[in-house]
Amino acid sequence: MSKIIFLGTPLFALPILKSLIEKKYNILSVFSQPPSKSKRGQNILKSPIQVFSEDLKIDVRTPLNISNEKSHIKSLNIDLGIVVAYGQLIPEEILSLSKYGFINVHASLLPKYRGSAPIQRSIINLESTTGISIMKINKKLDAGPVCNQYQIKIKDNENYLSLSKRLSILAAEKIDENIKLIMSKKIIFKEQDHSSSTYAKKIIKSEGKINWEQDAKTIIAKKNGLSPYPGIWFNFNNERYKIVEAELSTLNGEPGKVLNDQFVIGCGINSLKVVVLQRQGKLPQKAIDFLRGSKIKVGSLLSYE
Protein backbone atom coordinates (compact mmCIF):
# COMPACT_ATOMS: atom_id res chain seq x y z
CA MET A 1 0.00 0.00 0.00
CA SER A 2 1.29 3.46 -0.93
CA LYS A 3 2.63 5.49 1.98
CA ILE A 4 1.44 9.11 2.03
CA ILE A 5 1.74 12.19 4.21
CA PHE A 6 -0.72 15.07 4.04
CA LEU A 7 0.08 18.72 4.68
CA GLY A 8 -2.83 21.15 5.00
CA THR A 9 -4.39 23.64 7.37
CA PRO A 10 -7.70 25.40 6.55
CA LEU A 11 -11.22 24.15 5.93
CA PHE A 12 -10.46 24.14 2.19
CA ALA A 13 -8.09 21.19 2.70
CA LEU A 14 -10.55 19.06 4.67
CA PRO A 15 -12.62 17.48 1.85
CA ILE A 16 -9.39 16.38 0.13
CA LEU A 17 -8.09 14.67 3.27
CA LYS A 18 -11.50 13.06 3.86
CA SER A 19 -11.49 11.76 0.28
CA LEU A 20 -8.07 10.17 0.73
CA ILE A 21 -9.22 8.40 3.88
CA GLU A 22 -12.44 7.21 2.23
CA LYS A 23 -10.35 5.79 -0.62
CA LYS A 24 -8.31 3.85 1.98
CA TYR A 25 -5.00 5.58 1.33
CA ASN A 26 -2.36 4.91 3.96
CA ILE A 27 -1.96 8.34 5.58
CA LEU A 28 1.05 7.91 7.87
CA SER A 29 1.21 11.48 9.21
CA VAL A 30 -0.64 14.75 8.82
CA PHE A 31 1.03 18.15 9.18
CA SER A 32 -0.80 21.40 9.89
CA GLN A 33 0.04 24.91 11.02
CA PRO A 34 0.41 25.36 14.80
CA PRO A 35 -2.66 26.33 16.84
CA SER A 36 -3.27 30.07 17.17
CA LYS A 37 -4.80 32.19 19.90
CA SER A 38 -8.30 33.58 19.55
CA LYS A 39 -8.71 37.34 19.07
CA ARG A 40 -9.20 37.84 22.81
CA GLY A 41 -6.41 35.42 23.63
CA GLN A 42 -8.63 33.24 25.80
CA ASN A 43 -8.73 30.14 23.62
CA ILE A 44 -6.28 28.13 21.56
CA LEU A 45 -7.64 27.52 18.06
CA LYS A 46 -6.59 24.35 16.27
CA SER A 47 -6.86 24.15 12.49
CA PRO A 48 -9.71 22.14 10.93
CA ILE A 49 -7.16 19.61 9.69
CA GLN A 50 -5.64 19.13 13.15
CA VAL A 51 -9.05 18.70 14.79
CA PHE A 52 -10.20 16.18 12.18
CA SER A 53 -6.97 14.18 12.33
CA GLU A 54 -7.01 14.01 16.11
CA ASP A 55 -10.63 12.83 16.07
CA LEU A 56 -9.61 9.95 13.77
CA LYS A 57 -6.49 9.20 15.83
CA ILE A 58 -4.21 10.00 12.88
CA ASP A 59 -0.70 11.11 13.78
CA VAL A 60 -0.83 14.90 13.38
CA ARG A 61 2.06 17.30 13.84
CA THR A 62 2.11 21.11 13.94
CA PRO A 63 5.72 22.28 13.57
CA LEU A 64 6.62 25.94 13.30
CA ASN A 65 8.99 24.83 10.55
CA ILE A 66 8.43 21.68 8.53
CA SER A 67 12.21 21.19 8.32
CA ASN A 68 12.11 20.23 12.00
CA GLU A 69 10.25 17.08 10.94
CA LYS A 70 12.91 15.91 8.49
CA SER A 71 14.03 12.89 10.51
CA HIS A 72 10.45 11.77 11.12
CA ILE A 73 9.46 12.09 7.45
CA LYS A 74 12.63 10.30 6.38
CA SER A 75 11.82 7.41 8.71
CA LEU A 76 8.42 6.95 7.04
CA ASN A 77 9.96 6.20 3.64
CA ILE A 78 6.98 7.83 1.92
CA ASP A 79 5.83 7.41 -1.66
CA LEU A 80 4.04 10.75 -1.97
CA GLY A 81 3.39 13.98 -0.12
CA ILE A 82 0.11 15.82 -0.74
CA VAL A 83 -0.05 19.52 0.07
CA VAL A 84 -3.26 21.57 0.23
CA ALA A 85 -3.04 25.16 1.54
CA TYR A 86 -0.47 24.15 4.15
CA GLY A 87 0.89 27.63 4.80
CA GLN A 88 4.62 26.91 4.59
CA LEU A 89 7.01 26.50 1.69
CA ILE A 90 8.34 22.95 1.53
CA PRO A 91 12.17 23.03 1.33
CA GLU A 92 14.17 20.78 -0.97
CA GLU A 93 15.50 18.77 1.97
CA ILE A 94 11.92 17.63 2.60
CA LEU A 95 10.87 17.33 -1.05
CA SER A 96 13.70 14.86 -1.66
CA LEU A 97 12.33 12.42 0.92
CA SER A 98 9.38 11.24 -1.20
CA LYS A 99 9.63 8.61 -3.94
CA TYR A 100 7.22 10.43 -6.25
CA GLY A 101 7.78 13.90 -4.83
CA PHE A 102 5.16 16.23 -3.37
CA ILE A 103 2.07 17.39 -5.23
CA ASN A 104 0.14 20.55 -4.44
CA VAL A 105 -3.57 21.19 -4.94
CA HIS A 106 -3.77 24.89 -5.82
CA ALA A 107 -7.03 26.84 -6.19
CA SER A 108 -6.36 28.60 -9.48
CA LEU A 109 -5.58 27.86 -13.09
CA LEU A 110 -1.82 28.22 -12.87
CA PRO A 111 0.26 30.16 -13.77
CA LYS A 112 -2.43 32.71 -12.85
CA TYR A 113 -2.83 33.57 -9.19
CA ARG A 114 0.16 31.93 -7.61
CA GLY A 115 0.31 32.67 -3.90
CA SER A 116 -1.82 32.55 -0.77
CA ALA A 117 -5.15 34.10 -1.85
CA PRO A 118 -6.07 32.83 -5.33
CA ILE A 119 -9.79 32.41 -4.64
CA GLN A 120 -10.25 35.87 -3.16
CA ARG A 121 -8.22 37.57 -5.91
CA SER A 122 -10.14 35.78 -8.67
CA ILE A 123 -13.41 37.14 -7.28
CA ILE A 124 -12.07 40.64 -6.59
CA ASN A 125 -10.67 40.86 -10.12
CA LEU A 126 -14.04 39.85 -11.62
CA GLU A 127 -12.73 36.70 -13.29
CA SER A 128 -15.40 34.61 -15.00
CA THR A 129 -13.61 31.29 -14.50
CA THR A 130 -11.16 29.70 -12.11
CA GLY A 131 -10.28 26.15 -11.17
CA ILE A 132 -7.95 23.66 -9.55
CA SER A 133 -4.38 22.90 -10.57
CA ILE A 134 -2.58 19.76 -9.42
CA MET A 135 1.13 20.37 -9.66
CA LYS A 136 4.47 18.97 -8.57
CA ILE A 137 6.15 21.13 -5.95
CA ASN A 138 9.59 22.57 -6.57
CA LYS A 139 11.60 25.15 -4.64
CA LYS A 140 9.73 28.13 -6.15
CA LEU A 141 6.27 29.24 -5.02
CA ASP A 142 3.51 27.50 -7.02
CA ALA A 143 5.85 27.31 -10.02
CA GLY A 144 6.19 23.55 -10.46
CA PRO A 145 5.00 21.56 -13.47
CA VAL A 146 1.28 20.83 -13.70
CA CYS A 147 -0.26 17.41 -14.26
CA ASN A 148 -3.94 18.38 -14.48
CA GLN A 149 -6.25 21.37 -14.30
CA TYR A 150 -10.02 21.51 -13.80
CA GLN A 151 -11.97 24.65 -14.70
CA ILE A 152 -15.26 25.95 -13.29
CA LYS A 153 -17.29 29.11 -13.84
CA ILE A 154 -17.54 31.70 -11.09
CA LYS A 155 -21.23 32.33 -10.45
CA ASP A 156 -22.75 35.79 -10.47
CA ASN A 157 -22.29 37.48 -7.09
CA GLU A 158 -20.48 34.40 -5.72
CA ASN A 159 -18.52 34.99 -2.54
CA TYR A 160 -15.34 33.47 -1.16
CA LEU A 161 -17.01 30.86 1.04
CA SER A 162 -19.19 29.53 -1.77
CA LEU A 163 -16.42 29.37 -4.37
CA SER A 164 -13.92 27.92 -1.91
CA LYS A 165 -16.34 25.12 -1.05
CA ARG A 166 -17.01 24.28 -4.70
CA LEU A 167 -13.30 24.20 -5.55
CA SER A 168 -12.51 22.06 -2.53
CA ILE A 169 -15.18 19.52 -3.46
CA LEU A 170 -13.89 19.46 -7.04
CA ALA A 171 -10.35 18.79 -5.83
CA ALA A 172 -11.58 16.03 -3.53
CA GLU A 173 -13.30 14.36 -6.49
CA LYS A 174 -10.18 14.50 -8.67
CA ILE A 175 -7.33 13.74 -6.28
CA ASP A 176 -7.65 9.94 -6.39
CA GLU A 177 -7.32 9.61 -10.17
CA ASN A 178 -4.29 11.90 -10.19
CA ILE A 179 -2.50 9.96 -7.44
CA LYS A 180 -3.02 6.73 -9.38
CA LEU A 181 -1.69 8.28 -12.58
CA ILE A 182 1.35 9.72 -10.81
CA MET A 183 2.26 6.46 -9.09
CA SER A 184 1.77 4.44 -12.27
CA LYS A 185 3.92 6.98 -14.14
CA LYS A 186 1.16 7.42 -16.70
CA ILE A 187 0.98 11.19 -16.45
CA ILE A 188 3.07 13.90 -18.04
CA PHE A 189 3.86 17.00 -16.02
CA LYS A 190 3.89 20.15 -18.14
CA GLU A 191 5.97 23.19 -17.28
CA GLN A 192 4.04 26.37 -16.59
CA ASP A 193 4.34 29.41 -18.84
CA HIS A 194 6.20 31.49 -16.28
CA SER A 195 5.96 34.63 -18.42
CA SER A 196 2.17 34.58 -17.90
CA SER A 197 2.24 34.15 -14.13
CA THR A 198 0.36 36.47 -11.77
CA TYR A 199 0.52 36.66 -7.99
CA ALA A 200 -2.36 36.48 -5.51
CA LYS A 201 -0.94 38.33 -2.53
CA LYS A 202 -2.13 37.70 1.01
CA ILE A 203 -5.32 39.50 2.08
CA ILE A 204 -4.81 42.25 4.65
CA LYS A 205 -7.49 43.92 6.77
CA SER A 206 -6.99 47.42 5.32
CA GLU A 207 -8.11 46.20 1.89
CA GLY A 208 -11.67 46.21 3.18
CA LYS A 209 -11.83 50.01 3.35
CA ILE A 210 -14.30 51.21 0.70
CA ASN A 211 -13.29 53.79 -1.87
CA TRP A 212 -16.58 55.19 -3.13
CA GLU A 213 -14.82 56.67 -6.18
CA GLN A 214 -14.58 53.14 -7.56
CA ASP A 215 -17.44 51.79 -9.64
CA ALA A 216 -20.14 49.88 -7.77
CA LYS A 217 -19.40 46.61 -9.55
CA THR A 218 -15.80 46.70 -8.33
CA ILE A 219 -16.87 47.44 -4.75
CA ILE A 220 -19.35 44.54 -4.73
CA ALA A 221 -16.70 42.21 -6.18
CA LYS A 222 -14.40 43.22 -3.33
CA LYS A 223 -17.18 42.53 -0.83
CA ASN A 224 -17.66 39.06 -2.29
CA GLY A 225 -13.95 38.29 -2.32
CA LEU A 226 -13.37 39.56 1.21
CA SER A 227 -16.38 37.79 2.74
CA PRO A 228 -16.42 36.87 5.57
CA TYR A 229 -13.00 38.34 6.46
CA PRO A 230 -12.12 41.14 6.55
CA GLY A 231 -15.27 42.32 4.77
CA ILE A 232 -15.72 45.83 3.34
CA TRP A 233 -16.41 48.84 5.53
CA PHE A 234 -16.73 52.61 5.76
CA ASN A 235 -16.47 55.14 8.59
CA PHE A 236 -19.11 57.60 9.78
CA ASN A 237 -18.72 59.80 12.87
CA ASN A 238 -15.65 57.80 13.90
CA GLU A 239 -17.56 54.51 13.84
CA ARG A 240 -16.96 51.63 11.47
CA TYR A 241 -19.79 50.03 9.48
CA LYS A 242 -19.39 46.73 7.64
CA ILE A 243 -21.48 46.04 4.54
CA VAL A 244 -22.53 42.40 4.80
CA GLU A 245 -24.85 42.20 1.78
CA ALA A 246 -25.23 44.60 -1.14
CA GLU A 247 -26.70 44.89 -4.62
CA LEU A 248 -25.80 46.86 -7.71
CA SER A 249 -27.99 49.89 -8.46
CA THR A 250 -28.06 51.94 -11.66
CA LEU A 251 -28.74 55.22 -9.85
CA ASN A 252 -26.05 57.85 -10.19
CA GLY A 253 -24.97 60.28 -7.51
CA GLU A 254 -22.07 61.76 -5.61
CA PRO A 255 -19.61 59.04 -4.51
CA GLY A 256 -20.15 58.15 -0.85
CA LYS A 257 -23.47 59.97 -0.55
CA VAL A 258 -26.63 58.23 0.70
CA LEU A 259 -29.00 58.82 -2.21
CA ASN A 260 -32.36 57.63 -0.85
CA ASP A 261 -34.15 55.85 1.99
CA GLN A 262 -33.36 52.47 0.42
CA PHE A 263 -29.75 53.00 1.52
CA VAL A 264 -28.39 53.41 -1.99
CA ILE A 265 -24.91 54.95 -1.95
CA GLY A 266 -23.35 56.77 -4.88
CA CYS A 267 -20.18 55.34 -6.43
CA GLY A 268 -17.79 56.36 -9.19
CA ILE A 269 -20.01 54.52 -11.67
CA ASN A 270 -23.58 53.53 -10.76
CA SER A 271 -24.33 52.96 -7.08
CA LEU A 272 -24.51 50.35 -4.35
CA LYS A 273 -27.64 49.34 -2.45
CA VAL A 274 -26.83 48.21 1.08
CA VAL A 275 -28.99 45.22 2.06
CA VAL A 276 -27.43 44.13 5.37
CA LEU A 277 -25.20 46.33 7.51
CA GLN A 278 -23.20 45.66 10.67
CA ARG A 279 -22.30 48.49 13.02
CA GLN A 280 -19.04 48.02 14.91
CA GLY A 281 -19.66 45.84 17.98
CA LYS A 282 -23.26 45.08 16.96
CA LEU A 283 -25.11 42.30 15.17
CA PRO A 284 -25.89 42.60 11.44
CA GLN A 285 -29.30 44.03 10.56
CA LYS A 286 -31.32 44.94 7.49
CA ALA A 287 -30.01 48.21 6.14
CA ILE A 288 -33.45 49.79 5.68
CA ASP A 289 -34.32 49.13 9.33
CA PHE A 290 -30.95 50.47 10.43
CA LEU A 291 -31.38 53.68 8.46
CA ARG A 292 -34.65 54.57 10.21
CA GLY A 293 -33.04 55.04 13.61
CA SER A 294 -29.52 55.95 12.61
CA LYS A 295 -27.51 59.15 12.52
CA ILE A 296 -26.82 58.24 8.91
CA LYS A 297 -29.53 59.95 6.85
CA VAL A 298 -30.39 60.51 3.22
CA GLY A 299 -27.78 63.00 2.06
CA SER A 300 -25.10 61.87 4.53
CA LEU A 301 -21.59 61.58 3.09
CA LEU A 302 -19.79 58.39 4.10
CA SER A 303 -16.05 58.55 4.56
CA TYR A 304 -13.46 56.38 2.86
CA GLU A 305 -10.46 58.18 4.32
CSV table of C-alpha atoms in Angstrom, one decimal:
chain,number,residue,atom,x,y,z
A,1,MET,CA,0.0,0.0,0.0
A,2,SER,CA,1.3,3.5,-0.9
A,3,LYS,CA,2.6,5.5,2.0
A,4,ILE,CA,1.4,9.1,2.0
A,5,ILE,CA,1.7,12.2,4.2
A,6,PHE,CA,-0.7,15.1,4.0
A,7,LEU,CA,0.1,18.7,4.7
A,8,GLY,CA,-2.8,21.1,5.0
A,9,THR,CA,-4.4,23.6,7.4
A,10,PRO,CA,-7.7,25.4,6.6
A,11,LEU,CA,-11.2,24.2,5.9
A,12,PHE,CA,-10.5,24.1,2.2
A,13,ALA,CA,-8.1,21.2,2.7
A,14,LEU,CA,-10.5,19.1,4.7
A,15,PRO,CA,-12.6,17.5,1.8
A,16,ILE,CA,-9.4,16.4,0.1
A,17,LEU,CA,-8.1,14.7,3.3
A,18,LYS,CA,-11.5,13.1,3.9
A,19,SER,CA,-11.5,11.8,0.3
A,20,LEU,CA,-8.1,10.2,0.7
A,21,ILE,CA,-9.2,8.4,3.9
A,22,GLU,CA,-12.4,7.2,2.2
A,23,LYS,CA,-10.3,5.8,-0.6
A,24,LYS,CA,-8.3,3.9,2.0
A,25,TYR,CA,-5.0,5.6,1.3
A,26,ASN,CA,-2.4,4.9,4.0
A,27,ILE,CA,-2.0,8.3,5.6
A,28,LEU,CA,1.0,7.9,7.9
A,29,SER,CA,1.2,11.5,9.2
A,30,VAL,CA,-0.6,14.8,8.8
A,31,PHE,CA,1.0,18.2,9.2
A,32,SER,CA,-0.8,21.4,9.9
A,33,GLN,CA,0.0,24.9,11.0
A,34,PRO,CA,0.4,25.4,14.8
A,35,PRO,CA,-2.7,26.3,16.8
A,36,SER,CA,-3.3,30.1,17.2
A,37,LYS,CA,-4.8,32.2,19.9
A,38,SER,CA,-8.3,33.6,19.6
A,39,LYS,CA,-8.7,37.3,19.1
A,40,ARG,CA,-9.2,37.8,22.8
A,41,GLY,CA,-6.4,35.4,23.6
A,42,GLN,CA,-8.6,33.2,25.8
A,43,ASN,CA,-8.7,30.1,23.6
A,44,ILE,CA,-6.3,28.1,21.6
A,45,LEU,CA,-7.6,27.5,18.1
A,46,LYS,CA,-6.6,24.3,16.3
A,47,SER,CA,-6.9,24.1,12.5
A,48,PRO,CA,-9.7,22.1,10.9
A,49,ILE,CA,-7.2,19.6,9.7
A,50,GLN,CA,-5.6,19.1,13.1
A,51,VAL,CA,-9.1,18.7,14.8
A,52,PHE,CA,-10.2,16.2,12.2
A,53,SER,CA,-7.0,14.2,12.3
A,54,GLU,CA,-7.0,14.0,16.1
A,55,ASP,CA,-10.6,12.8,16.1
A,56,LEU,CA,-9.6,10.0,13.8
A,57,LYS,CA,-6.5,9.2,15.8
A,58,ILE,CA,-4.2,10.0,12.9
A,59,ASP,CA,-0.7,11.1,13.8
A,60,VAL,CA,-0.8,14.9,13.4
A,61,ARG,CA,2.1,17.3,13.8
A,62,THR,CA,2.1,21.1,13.9
A,63,PRO,CA,5.7,22.3,13.6
A,64,LEU,CA,6.6,25.9,13.3
A,65,ASN,CA,9.0,24.8,10.6
A,66,ILE,CA,8.4,21.7,8.5
A,67,SER,CA,12.2,21.2,8.3
A,68,ASN,CA,12.1,20.2,12.0
A,69,GLU,CA,10.2,17.1,10.9
A,70,LYS,CA,12.9,15.9,8.5
A,71,SER,CA,14.0,12.9,10.5
A,72,HIS,CA,10.4,11.8,11.1
A,73,ILE,CA,9.5,12.1,7.5
A,74,LYS,CA,12.6,10.3,6.4
A,75,SER,CA,11.8,7.4,8.7
A,76,LEU,CA,8.4,6.9,7.0
A,77,ASN,CA,10.0,6.2,3.6
A,78,ILE,CA,7.0,7.8,1.9
A,79,ASP,CA,5.8,7.4,-1.7
A,80,LEU,CA,4.0,10.7,-2.0
A,81,GLY,CA,3.4,14.0,-0.1
A,82,ILE,CA,0.1,15.8,-0.7
A,83,VAL,CA,0.0,19.5,0.1
A,84,VAL,CA,-3.3,21.6,0.2
A,85,ALA,CA,-3.0,25.2,1.5
A,86,TYR,CA,-0.5,24.2,4.1
A,87,GLY,CA,0.9,27.6,4.8
A,88,GLN,CA,4.6,26.9,4.6
A,89,LEU,CA,7.0,26.5,1.7
A,90,ILE,CA,8.3,22.9,1.5
A,91,PRO,CA,12.2,23.0,1.3
A,92,GLU,CA,14.2,20.8,-1.0
A,93,GLU,CA,15.5,18.8,2.0
A,94,ILE,CA,11.9,17.6,2.6
A,95,LEU,CA,10.9,17.3,-1.1
A,96,SER,CA,13.7,14.9,-1.7
A,97,LEU,CA,12.3,12.4,0.9
A,98,SER,CA,9.4,11.2,-1.2
A,99,LYS,CA,9.6,8.6,-3.9
A,100,TYR,CA,7.2,10.4,-6.3
A,101,GLY,CA,7.8,13.9,-4.8
A,102,PHE,CA,5.2,16.2,-3.4
A,103,ILE,CA,2.1,17.4,-5.2
A,104,ASN,CA,0.1,20.5,-4.4
A,105,VAL,CA,-3.6,21.2,-4.9
A,106,HIS,CA,-3.8,24.9,-5.8
A,107,ALA,CA,-7.0,26.8,-6.2
A,108,SER,CA,-6.4,28.6,-9.5
A,109,LEU,CA,-5.6,27.9,-13.1
A,110,LEU,CA,-1.8,28.2,-12.9
A,111,PRO,CA,0.3,30.2,-13.8
A,112,LYS,CA,-2.4,32.7,-12.9
A,113,TYR,CA,-2.8,33.6,-9.2
A,114,ARG,CA,0.2,31.9,-7.6
A,115,GLY,CA,0.3,32.7,-3.9
A,116,SER,CA,-1.8,32.5,-0.8
A,117,ALA,CA,-5.1,34.1,-1.9
A,118,PRO,CA,-6.1,32.8,-5.3
A,119,ILE,CA,-9.8,32.4,-4.6
A,120,GLN,CA,-10.2,35.9,-3.2
A,121,ARG,CA,-8.2,37.6,-5.9
A,122,SER,CA,-10.1,35.8,-8.7
A,123,ILE,CA,-13.4,37.1,-7.3
A,124,ILE,CA,-12.1,40.6,-6.6
A,125,ASN,CA,-10.7,40.9,-10.1
A,126,LEU,CA,-14.0,39.9,-11.6
A,127,GLU,CA,-12.7,36.7,-13.3
A,128,SER,CA,-15.4,34.6,-15.0
A,129,THR,CA,-13.6,31.3,-14.5
A,130,THR,CA,-11.2,29.7,-12.1
A,131,GLY,CA,-10.3,26.1,-11.2
A,132,ILE,CA,-7.9,23.7,-9.5
A,133,SER,CA,-4.4,22.9,-10.6
A,134,ILE,CA,-2.6,19.8,-9.4
A,135,MET,CA,1.1,20.4,-9.7
A,136,LYS,CA,4.5,19.0,-8.6
A,137,ILE,CA,6.1,21.1,-5.9
A,138,ASN,CA,9.6,22.6,-6.6
A,139,LYS,CA,11.6,25.2,-4.6
A,140,LYS,CA,9.7,28.1,-6.1
A,141,LEU,CA,6.3,29.2,-5.0
A,142,ASP,CA,3.5,27.5,-7.0
A,143,ALA,CA,5.8,27.3,-10.0
A,144,GLY,CA,6.2,23.6,-10.5
A,145,PRO,CA,5.0,21.6,-13.5
A,146,VAL,CA,1.3,20.8,-13.7
A,147,CYS,CA,-0.3,17.4,-14.3
A,148,ASN,CA,-3.9,18.4,-14.5
A,149,GLN,CA,-6.3,21.4,-14.3
A,150,TYR,CA,-10.0,21.5,-13.8
A,151,GLN,CA,-12.0,24.6,-14.7
A,152,ILE,CA,-15.3,26.0,-13.3
A,153,LYS,CA,-17.3,29.1,-13.8
A,154,ILE,CA,-17.5,31.7,-11.1
A,155,LYS,CA,-21.2,32.3,-10.4
A,156,ASP,CA,-22.8,35.8,-10.5
A,157,ASN,CA,-22.3,37.5,-7.1
A,158,GLU,CA,-20.5,34.4,-5.7
A,159,ASN,CA,-18.5,35.0,-2.5
A,160,TYR,CA,-15.3,33.5,-1.2
A,161,LEU,CA,-17.0,30.9,1.0
A,162,SER,CA,-19.2,29.5,-1.8
A,163,LEU,CA,-16.4,29.4,-4.4
A,164,SER,CA,-13.9,27.9,-1.9
A,165,LYS,CA,-16.3,25.1,-1.0
A,166,ARG,CA,-17.0,24.3,-4.7
A,167,LEU,CA,-13.3,24.2,-5.5
A,168,SER,CA,-12.5,22.1,-2.5
A,169,ILE,CA,-15.2,19.5,-3.5
A,170,LEU,CA,-13.9,19.5,-7.0
A,171,ALA,CA,-10.3,18.8,-5.8
A,172,ALA,CA,-11.6,16.0,-3.5
A,173,GLU,CA,-13.3,14.4,-6.5
A,174,LYS,CA,-10.2,14.5,-8.7
A,175,ILE,CA,-7.3,13.7,-6.3
A,176,ASP,CA,-7.6,9.9,-6.4
A,177,GLU,CA,-7.3,9.6,-10.2
A,178,ASN,CA,-4.3,11.9,-10.2
A,179,ILE,CA,-2.5,10.0,-7.4
A,180,LYS,CA,-3.0,6.7,-9.4
A,181,LEU,CA,-1.7,8.3,-12.6
A,182,ILE,CA,1.4,9.7,-10.8
A,183,MET,CA,2.3,6.5,-9.1
A,184,SER,CA,1.8,4.4,-12.3
A,185,LYS,CA,3.9,7.0,-14.1
A,186,LYS,CA,1.2,7.4,-16.7
A,187,ILE,CA,1.0,11.2,-16.4
A,188,ILE,CA,3.1,13.9,-18.0
A,189,PHE,CA,3.9,17.0,-16.0
A,190,LYS,CA,3.9,20.2,-18.1
A,191,GLU,CA,6.0,23.2,-17.3
A,192,GLN,CA,4.0,26.4,-16.6
A,193,ASP,CA,4.3,29.4,-18.8
A,194,HIS,CA,6.2,31.5,-16.3
A,195,SER,CA,6.0,34.6,-18.4
A,196,SER,CA,2.2,34.6,-17.9
A,197,SER,CA,2.2,34.2,-14.1
A,198,THR,CA,0.4,36.5,-11.8
A,199,TYR,CA,0.5,36.7,-8.0
A,200,ALA,CA,-2.4,36.5,-5.5
A,201,LYS,CA,-0.9,38.3,-2.5
A,202,LYS,CA,-2.1,37.7,1.0
A,203,ILE,CA,-5.3,39.5,2.1
A,204,ILE,CA,-4.8,42.2,4.7
A,205,LYS,CA,-7.5,43.9,6.8
A,206,SER,CA,-7.0,47.4,5.3
A,207,GLU,CA,-8.1,46.2,1.9
A,208,GLY,CA,-11.7,46.2,3.2
A,209,LYS,CA,-11.8,50.0,3.3
A,210,ILE,CA,-14.3,51.2,0.7
A,211,ASN,CA,-13.3,53.8,-1.9
A,212,TRP,CA,-16.6,55.2,-3.1
A,213,GLU,CA,-14.8,56.7,-6.2
A,214,GLN,CA,-14.6,53.1,-7.6
A,215,ASP,CA,-17.4,51.8,-9.6
A,216,ALA,CA,-20.1,49.9,-7.8
A,217,LYS,CA,-19.4,46.6,-9.5
A,218,THR,CA,-15.8,46.7,-8.3
A,219,ILE,CA,-16.9,47.4,-4.7
A,220,ILE,CA,-19.3,44.5,-4.7
A,221,ALA,CA,-16.7,42.2,-6.2
A,222,LYS,CA,-14.4,43.2,-3.3
A,223,LYS,CA,-17.2,42.5,-0.8
A,224,ASN,CA,-17.7,39.1,-2.3
A,225,GLY,CA,-14.0,38.3,-2.3
A,226,LEU,CA,-13.4,39.6,1.2
A,227,SER,CA,-16.4,37.8,2.7
A,228,PRO,CA,-16.4,36.9,5.6
A,229,TYR,CA,-13.0,38.3,6.5
A,230,PRO,CA,-12.1,41.1,6.6
A,231,GLY,CA,-15.3,42.3,4.8
A,232,ILE,CA,-15.7,45.8,3.3
A,233,TRP,CA,-16.4,48.8,5.5
A,234,PHE,CA,-16.7,52.6,5.8
A,235,ASN,CA,-16.5,55.1,8.6
A,236,PHE,CA,-19.1,57.6,9.8
A,237,ASN,CA,-18.7,59.8,12.9
A,238,ASN,CA,-15.7,57.8,13.9
A,239,GLU,CA,-17.6,54.5,13.8
A,240,ARG,CA,-17.0,51.6,11.5
A,241,TYR,CA,-19.8,50.0,9.5
A,242,LYS,CA,-19.4,46.7,7.6
A,243,ILE,CA,-21.5,46.0,4.5
A,244,VAL,CA,-22.5,42.4,4.8
A,245,GLU,CA,-24.9,42.2,1.8
A,246,ALA,CA,-25.2,44.6,-1.1
A,247,GLU,CA,-26.7,44.9,-4.6
A,248,LEU,CA,-25.8,46.9,-7.7
A,249,SER,CA,-28.0,49.9,-8.5
A,250,THR,CA,-28.1,51.9,-11.7
A,251,LEU,CA,-28.7,55.2,-9.8
A,252,ASN,CA,-26.1,57.9,-10.2
A,253,GLY,CA,-25.0,60.3,-7.5
A,254,GLU,CA,-22.1,61.8,-5.6
A,255,PRO,CA,-19.6,59.0,-4.5
A,256,GLY,CA,-20.1,58.1,-0.9
A,257,LYS,CA,-23.5,60.0,-0.6
A,258,VAL,CA,-26.6,58.2,0.7
A,259,LEU,CA,-29.0,58.8,-2.2
A,260,ASN,CA,-32.4,57.6,-0.8
A,261,ASP,CA,-34.1,55.9,2.0
A,262,GLN,CA,-33.4,52.5,0.4
A,263,PHE,CA,-29.7,53.0,1.5
A,264,VAL,CA,-28.4,53.4,-2.0
A,265,ILE,CA,-24.9,54.9,-2.0
A,266,GLY,CA,-23.3,56.8,-4.9
A,267,CYS,CA,-20.2,55.3,-6.4
A,268,GLY,CA,-17.8,56.4,-9.2
A,269,ILE,CA,-20.0,54.5,-11.7
A,270,ASN,CA,-23.6,53.5,-10.8
A,271,SER,CA,-24.3,53.0,-7.1
A,272,LEU,CA,-24.5,50.3,-4.4
A,273,LYS,CA,-27.6,49.3,-2.4
A,274,VAL,CA,-26.8,48.2,1.1
A,275,VAL,CA,-29.0,45.2,2.1
A,276,VAL,CA,-27.4,44.1,5.4
A,277,LEU,CA,-25.2,46.3,7.5
A,278,GLN,CA,-23.2,45.7,10.7
A,279,ARG,CA,-22.3,48.5,13.0
A,280,GLN,CA,-19.0,48.0,14.9
A,281,GLY,CA,-19.7,45.8,18.0
A,282,LYS,CA,-23.3,45.1,17.0
A,283,LEU,CA,-25.1,42.3,15.2
A,284,PRO,CA,-25.9,42.6,11.4
A,285,GLN,CA,-29.3,44.0,10.6
A,286,LYS,CA,-31.3,44.9,7.5
A,287,ALA,CA,-30.0,48.2,6.1
A,288,ILE,CA,-33.4,49.8,5.7
A,289,ASP,CA,-34.3,49.1,9.3
A,290,PHE,CA,-31.0,50.5,10.4
A,291,LEU,CA,-31.4,53.7,8.5
A,292,ARG,CA,-34.6,54.6,10.2
A,293,GLY,CA,-33.0,55.0,13.6
A,294,SER,CA,-29.5,55.9,12.6
A,295,LYS,CA,-27.5,59.2,12.5
A,296,ILE,CA,-26.8,58.2,8.9
A,297,LYS,CA,-29.5,59.9,6.9
A,298,VAL,CA,-30.4,60.5,3.2
A,299,GLY,CA,-27.8,63.0,2.1
A,300,SER,CA,-25.1,61.9,4.5
A,301,LEU,CA,-21.6,61.6,3.1
A,302,LEU,CA,-19.8,58.4,4.1
A,303,SER,CA,-16.0,58.6,4.6
A,304,TYR,CA,-13.5,56.4,2.9
A,305,GLU,CA,-10.5,58.2,4.3
